[in-house]
Amino acid sequence: MSVRDFVVVLVGPLYGGNIGSVCRAMANTGMSKLRLVAPDKSVDWSEAERMACHAKGVLDNLQIFDSFADAVGDCSVVAGSTARHGLYRRHAQTPREHAPALCEAAACGRVALVFGREDKGLLNEEVSMCTHLIRIPSVPEYSSLNLAQAVMVVCYEMYVCGGEYETERERSAPAPAALRVRMLDMWRGLLLRIGFMEIKKADHMMSAVNRIFSRGALTMCDVNIMMGVVRQASWALDHDRHNPPDHSTER
Amino acid sequence: MSVRDFVVVLVGPLYGGNIGSVCRAMANTGMSKLRLVAPDKSVDWSEAERMACHAKGVLDNLQIFDSFADAVGDCSVVAGSTARHGLYRRHAQTPREHAPALCEAAACGRVALVFGREDKGLLNEEVSMCTHLIRIPSVPEYSSLNLAQAVMVVCYEMYVCGGEYETERERSAPAPAALRVRMLDMWRGLLLRIGFMEIKKADHMMSAVNRIFSRGALTMCDVNIMMGVVRQASWALDHDRHNPPDHSTER
């Protein structure tokens, strides 16, 4: 299934800036097929180009249709976005709930993600032509998102669901217990030597130090840095602490 | 934990339109605390007001700081958003991965969601002051989101994670098997009567009809409509089919 084949349909958009921002949101999530239904005559296309930024390719290739029916005529799934409530919109679900079904459908047919006018959204007659209704989670006091923001959220959910994106992982492996114990032993030795704690309170204090180091997962790299601190401090105590050698490149 | 207490920090924003759109995205997700660090002198504040739409309250109450350190000074968690890669940004995780920890932190301290300049993002020295790094999933070819879009996605993820939003459920209960069987029996009778299928092929055709009705979960309301169709068609066959009574209000 590929998120790249989704078709974004804007019905009666009024503002060029929004059209451009929609292009950028689509490009950020790998989509490129934009269709407009009867855009307003006052649309500022230079503003659209400015907001599209590096997504000018999406803007240049958009298709314009006279009617909603024509714009989605070849789409097997038509998912309309709505912020309004009412009898015909009660079955709306969140983009995250819809995403698996929509991504699956996009793998074997054309899927339209439809967004209404900035001021009025989708009309009931347009809603009635949708196979799915999307409602983006928002607070009841102000549930209407900006058009391009709504497209961003929906495209983002489809993109994440598509599974193309791989999150980054730490390159350094998590430190094994033995190495952590060695690090804590080195810290105990140093903290005793500099007089930070008395020997009879060492266990108590070291459990606090261990807790600090254990709040997140320490990597090998992290442990090496924290052992390096002890080594350097020990060296400084043994030698002239005002002119330590530069070990920064060795760590 | 409340998503409403998150602080959004924009570092060196250039465009009023983006600042306004950020206000709206925040209002849509229940947030209200906006801080700007040294906004550009050319910021068009009337454009900001226009894009803030009904979120003018957020715009009116924003705080301006001279330095990033001051803007996040009272925040126990500082989560910076970055699209760039590099040595100091390798541990960035997605907003969805970070959301549970950030929402939990927001319940007992101030949490900053930080976003950099439109053109350069966050500088390394600013990244080094963050406790968490957020990378929004996007395609490698065009990974840089518009500033307000980035804020929208991050705020949306926090809002969804906060658990305040309840998705709508069908008000009509799912139809029990017995009712579905009765509906299919009625359809079988009608389809035979109008000659849609022969008796010897009825089982085969009815399994196809059943499959059509079973692709989604049918509610009581759905089944009542489909049984109503049969009743009305039967009536029309028995009587003058050009002047059927108006039963639409009974269904």
XYZ file of C-alpha atoms in Angstrom:
502
model
C 0.000 0.000 0.000
C 1.330 3.394 -0.892
C 0.406 6.721 0.569
C 1.737 8.309 -2.611
C -1.368 7.402 -4.599
C -3.905 9.227 -2.440
C -5.799 11.972 -4.253
C -6.444 15.161 -2.290
C -9.615 16.995 -3.348
C -10.370 20.566 -2.247
C -13.961 21.603 -2.858
C -14.437 25.311 -3.599
C -11.240 26.625 -1.959
C -11.170 30.402 -1.449
C -7.573 31.273 -0.612
C -4.407 30.748 -2.615
C -2.319 30.595 0.534
C -4.248 27.570 1.709
C -3.943 25.846 -1.672
C -0.176 26.379 -1.568
C 0.095 25.150 2.020
C -1.896 22.065 1.047
C 0.634 21.366 -1.732
C 3.467 21.560 0.778
C 1.704 19.307 3.301
C 1.139 16.767 0.520
C 4.768 16.897 -0.588
C 5.933 16.473 3.026
C 3.940 13.237 3.184
C 4.783 11.927 -0.270
C 1.536 12.785 -2.037
C 1.317 14.601 -5.362
C -2.191 14.306 -6.820
C -4.233 17.429 -6.079
C -7.673 18.153 -7.511
C -9.696 21.335 -7.036
C -13.435 21.589 -7.514
C -14.516 25.035 -8.724
C -11.930 27.131 -6.867
C -13.089 30.660 -6.089
C -12.408 33.216 -8.815
C -10.539 35.412 -6.329
C -7.858 32.773 -5.609
C -4.449 34.449 -5.475
C -2.247 32.006 -7.384
C 0.998 33.857 -6.668
C 0.238 33.479 -2.952
C -0.392 29.766 -3.612
C 3.028 29.482 -5.238
C 4.683 31.311 -2.348
C 3.141 29.011 0.278
C 3.779 25.845 -1.770
C 7.490 26.572 -1.276
C 9.391 23.537 -2.620
C 6.146 21.750 -3.509
C 5.606 23.780 -6.677
C 5.487 20.518 -8.617
C 2.258 19.564 -6.844
C 0.765 22.983 -7.581
C 1.803 22.890 -11.251
C 0.178 19.506 -11.764
C -3.128 20.109 -10.024
C -6.340 19.308 -11.893
C -9.424 21.515 -11.829
C -12.975 20.103 -12.094
C -16.344 21.798 -12.397
C -18.193 19.380 -10.133
C -17.445 17.263 -7.104
C -18.943 14.225 -8.835
C -16.442 14.575 -11.677
C -13.508 15.127 -9.344
C -14.089 11.843 -7.493
C -15.636 9.904 -10.376
C -12.703 7.492 -10.665
C -12.181 7.047 -6.910
C -13.388 3.846 -5.261
C -13.152 5.339 -1.804
C -14.149 8.922 -1.030
C -13.236 10.071 2.470
C -14.621 13.491 3.358
C -13.418 15.606 6.245
C -15.927 17.426 8.413
C -15.832 19.540 11.555
C -19.582 20.042 11.672
C -22.010 17.758 13.459
C -25.465 16.672 12.410
C -27.655 13.794 11.381
C -25.564 12.821 8.352
C -22.191 13.226 10.045
C -22.631 11.072 13.134
C -20.593 8.169 11.846
C -17.473 10.289 11.314
C -14.313 8.731 12.739
C -10.846 10.076 13.388
C -8.175 9.945 10.678
C -6.248 7.484 12.845
C -9.235 5.149 13.058
C -9.805 5.333 9.302
C -6.136 5.175 8.250
C -5.642 1.373 8.034
C -8.725 0.875 5.831
C -7.888 3.871 3.643
C -4.259 2.810 3.169
C -5.378 -0.694 2.265
C -7.893 0.711 -0.225
C -5.207 2.962 -1.727
C -3.177 -0.125 -2.568
C -5.792 -1.418 -5.009
C -7.800 1.620 -6.090
C -7.917 5.394 -6.076
C -8.742 6.935 -2.706
C -9.879 10.563 -2.417
C -9.269 12.617 0.723
C -11.840 15.394 0.430
C -11.883 18.779 2.171
C -14.593 21.448 1.943
C -14.622 25.219 1.646
C -12.804 27.349 4.235
C -16.074 28.946 5.358
C -18.701 26.237 4.988
C -16.925 22.898 4.717
C -18.670 20.152 2.764
C -22.381 20.517 2.007
C -24.775 17.704 2.912
C -25.114 16.704 -0.748
C -21.326 16.325 -0.910
C -21.202 14.404 2.362
C -23.771 12.016 0.924
C -21.327 11.130 -1.870
C -18.598 10.123 0.587
C -17.942 6.508 1.565
C -16.088 7.546 4.737
C -16.313 10.602 6.971
C -13.297 11.934 8.850
C -13.475 14.096 11.949
C -10.146 15.434 13.227
C -9.944 15.449 17.044
C -10.167 19.025 18.331
C -11.692 20.849 21.283
C -15.434 21.522 21.130
C -14.901 25.274 21.747
C -13.009 25.641 18.470
C -13.294 22.536 16.372
C -12.734 24.049 12.930
C -9.154 23.686 11.716
C -7.631 25.836 9.017
C -8.039 24.025 5.678
C -4.330 23.400 5.121
C -3.866 22.316 8.756
C -6.673 19.790 8.335
C -5.040 18.419 5.190
C -1.716 18.252 7.047
C -3.159 16.170 9.887
C -4.996 13.756 7.588
C -2.040 13.298 5.200
C 0.280 12.873 8.193
C -1.919 10.115 9.627
C -2.015 8.311 6.266
C 1.754 8.667 5.884
C 2.464 7.323 9.371
C 0.032 4.454 8.821
C 1.651 3.663 5.458
C 4.705 2.501 7.410
C 7.208 4.121 5.060
C 8.766 6.255 7.773
C 11.316 4.676 10.042
C 11.996 6.361 13.319
C 15.609 6.958 14.239
C 17.228 4.678 16.740
C 20.183 5.322 19.040
C 23.308 4.213 17.200
C 25.057 3.316 20.420
C 23.786 0.106 22.036
C 22.295 0.203 25.539
C 24.985 -0.306 28.177
C 24.968 -3.766 29.801
C 24.620 -4.044 33.597
C 28.284 -4.996 34.111
C 29.471 -1.771 32.476
C 27.005 0.302 34.493
C 28.247 -1.322 37.694
C 31.836 -0.520 36.737
C 30.878 3.084 36.061
C 29.100 3.391 39.430
C 32.151 1.852 41.202
C 34.380 4.433 39.572
C 32.019 7.215 40.669
C 31.925 5.842 44.226
C 35.718 5.901 44.367
C 35.917 9.462 43.090
C 33.108 10.821 45.279
C 34.813 9.323 48.341
C 38.199 10.691 47.316
C 36.987 14.272 46.809
C 35.085 14.131 50.079
C 31.653 14.454 48.478
C 30.329 11.770 50.855
C 31.450 9.897 53.959
C 32.134 6.168 53.691
C 29.235 5.319 56.015
C 26.798 7.212 53.788
C 28.276 5.950 50.508
C 25.711 3.198 49.847
C 22.854 5.592 50.446
C 24.296 8.297 48.195
C 25.293 5.833 45.473
C 21.745 4.550 45.266
C 20.676 8.157 44.598
C 23.395 8.503 41.940
C 22.324 5.229 40.386
C 18.745 6.467 40.296
C 19.824 9.627 38.445
C 21.706 7.586 35.864
C 18.801 5.166 35.528
C 16.025 7.614 34.725
C 16.653 7.044 31.036
C 18.337 4.185 29.176
C 22.108 4.764 29.176
C 23.971 3.820 26.005
C 27.552 2.514 25.792
C 28.502 5.986 24.599
C 26.841 7.624 27.635
C 28.622 5.290 30.069
C 31.958 5.892 28.376
C 31.493 9.642 28.820
C 30.610 9.264 32.509
C 33.604 6.951 33.130
C 35.815 9.419 31.249
C 34.734 12.144 33.667
C 35.970 10.057 36.608
C 39.272 9.206 34.910
C 39.944 12.831 34.089
C 38.983 14.042 37.566
C 41.301 11.425 39.123
C 44.116 12.555 36.865
C 43.504 16.194 37.806
C 43.668 15.301 41.512
C 47.000 13.519 40.979
C 48.555 16.282 38.888
C 48.437 20.010 38.349
C 44.725 20.622 38.122
C 45.177 23.983 36.430
C 46.843 22.572 33.315
C 45.150 19.250 32.514
C 46.012 17.563 29.228
C 43.386 17.758 26.513
C 41.713 14.338 26.470
C 38.597 15.518 24.699
C 39.467 13.714 21.483
C 40.076 10.377 23.275
C 36.700 10.009 24.908
C -2.568 15.408 32.784
C -3.781 18.315 30.742
C -2.763 19.273 27.269
C -3.989 22.781 28.059
C -0.893 23.618 30.065
C 1.673 23.037 27.330
C 3.687 26.136 26.422
C 4.412 26.640 22.720
C 7.664 28.527 22.039
C 8.518 29.928 18.610
C 12.153 30.946 18.258
C 12.785 33.856 15.895
C 9.607 33.558 13.791
C 9.647 35.582 10.570
C 6.079 35.624 9.303
C 2.923 36.944 10.950
C 0.779 34.488 8.994
C 2.588 31.583 10.606
C 2.284 33.079 14.091
C -1.464 33.482 13.548
C -1.844 29.946 12.195
C 0.056 28.654 15.216
C -2.456 30.421 17.498
C -5.323 28.723 15.692
C -3.672 25.276 15.832
C -3.143 25.765 19.562
C -6.759 26.837 20.115
C -7.992 23.830 18.115
C -6.118 21.571 20.516
C -6.960 23.397 23.724
C -3.646 25.202 24.256
C -3.312 28.901 25.005
C 0.208 29.722 26.221
C 2.343 31.089 23.374
C 5.830 32.523 23.792
C 7.957 34.116 21.080
C 11.713 34.518 21.249
C 12.932 37.618 19.392
C 10.388 37.627 16.560
C 11.648 39.246 13.371
C 11.093 42.998 13.133
C 9.265 42.561 9.827
C 6.505 40.406 11.359
C 3.142 41.493 9.941
C 0.882 41.487 12.993
C -2.297 42.221 11.059
C -1.609 39.105 8.986
C -1.111 37.219 12.257
C -4.504 38.394 13.456
C -6.134 37.405 10.185
C -4.726 33.859 10.301
C -5.449 33.432 14.018
C -9.141 33.637 13.091
C -11.118 32.813 16.253
C -7.902 32.245 18.239
C -7.254 35.941 18.727
C -7.214 35.335 22.482
C -4.045 33.265 22.130
C -2.425 35.958 19.997
C -3.402 38.757 22.399
C -1.895 36.930 25.364
C 1.416 35.863 23.836
C 4.616 36.667 25.698
C 7.777 37.917 24.010
C 11.277 37.090 25.308
C 14.710 38.285 24.267
C 16.443 34.941 24.700
C 15.570 31.292 24.372
C 16.996 30.619 27.838
C 14.551 33.121 29.354
C 11.595 31.775 27.386
C 12.046 28.239 28.720
C 13.567 29.143 32.088
C 10.560 27.932 34.078
C 9.960 24.777 32.006
C 11.030 21.418 33.426
C 10.778 19.732 30.058
C 11.886 21.403 26.825
C 10.952 19.493 23.679
C 12.435 20.960 20.512
C 11.266 20.139 17.023
C 13.799 19.549 14.283
C 13.722 18.492 10.643
C 17.504 18.615 10.247
C 19.810 15.681 10.901
C 23.242 15.672 12.452
C 25.343 14.519 15.367
C 23.267 16.301 18.012
C 19.889 15.387 16.561
C 20.198 11.620 16.237
C 18.084 10.823 19.260
C 15.047 12.697 17.917
C 11.824 10.717 18.143
C 8.390 11.205 16.645
C 5.758 13.290 18.450
C 3.707 10.125 18.927
C 6.617 8.366 20.620
C 7.250 11.338 22.885
C 3.595 12.159 23.633
C 2.971 9.915 26.675
C 6.063 11.176 28.514
C 5.380 14.808 27.613
C 1.724 14.616 28.664
C 2.749 13.026 31.937
C 5.352 15.745 32.508
C 2.747 18.441 31.700
C 0.656 17.157 34.601
C 3.268 18.120 37.185
C 5.391 20.833 35.577
C 5.615 23.246 32.675
C 6.440 21.616 29.351
C 7.677 23.669 26.391
C 7.093 22.600 22.793
C 9.773 24.514 20.885
C 9.901 25.347 17.180
C 12.716 27.126 15.307
C 12.854 29.769 12.607
C 11.090 29.206 9.286
C 14.398 29.255 7.391
C 16.946 27.714 9.751
C 15.046 25.854 12.452
C 16.729 25.526 15.844
C 20.456 26.221 16.125
C 22.741 23.636 17.731
C 23.118 25.773 20.851
C 19.315 25.798 21.191
C 19.057 22.054 20.561
C 21.565 21.538 23.351
C 19.146 23.219 25.775
C 16.349 20.793 24.945
C 15.550 17.735 27.066
C 13.675 16.035 24.219
C 13.965 16.282 20.436
C 10.958 15.787 18.183
C 11.166 14.783 14.528
C 7.864 14.770 12.625
C 7.607 11.870 10.172
C 7.928 13.156 6.601
C 9.472 12.013 3.331
C 13.247 12.420 2.986
C 12.831 14.379 -0.294
C 10.991 17.175 1.487
C 11.225 16.801 5.219
C 10.759 20.421 6.254
C 7.191 21.259 7.249
C 5.798 24.758 7.303
C 6.192 26.150 10.850
C 2.466 26.290 11.617
C 1.908 22.828 10.119
C 4.633 21.440 12.369
C 3.007 23.027 15.412
C -0.362 21.613 14.297
C 0.974 18.054 14.096
C 2.760 18.205 17.451
C -0.174 19.851 19.275
C -2.554 17.358 17.654
C -0.473 14.413 18.886
C -0.379 15.842 22.421
C -4.129 16.489 22.334
C -4.948 12.976 21.124
C -2.603 11.468 23.720
C -4.193 13.604 26.450
C -7.310 11.489 26.043
C -9.718 14.408 26.270
C -11.251 13.734 22.868
C -13.893 11.068 22.581
C -14.566 9.638 19.177
C -18.166 9.454 18.076
C -19.900 6.127 18.171
C -22.861 4.893 16.152
C -26.004 5.668 18.121
C -27.839 2.691 16.686
C -26.743 -0.681 18.107
C -25.284 -3.318 15.783
C -28.031 -5.561 14.397
C -28.179 -9.054 15.962
C -27.900 -12.119 13.700
C -31.602 -12.994 14.003
C -32.642 -9.630 12.602
C -30.108 -9.895 9.770
C -31.489 -13.341 8.902
C -35.038 -11.956 8.841
C -33.915 -9.128 6.567
C -32.208 -11.571 4.173
C -35.318 -13.786 4.130
C -37.429 -10.789 3.175
C -34.942 -9.892 0.412
C -34.973 -13.474 -0.843
C -38.771 -13.410 -1.070
C -38.798 -10.117 -2.946
C -35.989 -11.012 -5.352
C -37.794 -14.243 -6.242
C -41.109 -12.444 -6.666
C -39.757 -9.796 -9.045
C -37.868 -12.455 -11.011
C -34.421 -11.133 -10.149
C -33.227 -14.737 -9.646
C -34.482 -18.263 -10.261
C -35.320 -20.466 -7.286
C -32.484 -22.891 -8.091
C -29.933 -20.076 -8.005
C -31.432 -18.334 -4.973
C -28.983 -19.739 -2.411
C -26.021 -18.719 -4.533
C -27.328 -15.200 -5.162
C -28.371 -14.700 -1.543
C -24.866 -15.525 -0.347
C -23.644 -12.719 -2.627
C -26.301 -10.359 -1.221
C -25.349 -11.361 2.299
C -21.725 -10.641 1.489
C -22.627 -7.147 0.274
C -24.569 -6.431 3.471
C -21.760 -7.866 5.599
C -18.855 -5.765 4.338
C -19.465 -3.317 7.142
C -21.217 -3.669 10.472
C -24.971 -3.129 9.967
C -26.827 -1.295 12.696
C -30.428 -1.846 13.747
C -31.242 1.346 11.865
C -29.564 0.039 8.671
C -31.475 -3.249 8.831
C -34.761 -1.459 9.402
C -34.152 0.629 6.272
C -33.351 -2.449 4.172
C -36.438 -4.302 5.466
C -38.504 -1.200 4.773
C -37.368 -1.286 1.141
C -38.749 -4.834 0.814
C -42.037 -3.981 2.504
C -42.565 -0.969 0.283
C -41.617 -2.858 -2.886
C -44.059 -5.647 -1.962
C -46.778 -3.095 -1.397
C -46.031 -1.486 -4.757
C -46.295 -4.851 -6.495
C -49.666 -5.489 -4.833
C -51.087 -2.061 -5.607
C -50.881 0.784 -8.073
C -47.129 1.241 -8.348
C -47.451 4.725 -9.797
C -49.107 6.210 -6.743
C -47.533 4.593 -3.675
C -48.465 6.027 -0.295
C -45.841 8.164 1.385
C -44.281 5.942 4.050
C -41.100 7.936 4.385
C -42.013 9.240 7.820
C -42.808 5.750 9.151
C -39.467 4.131 8.447
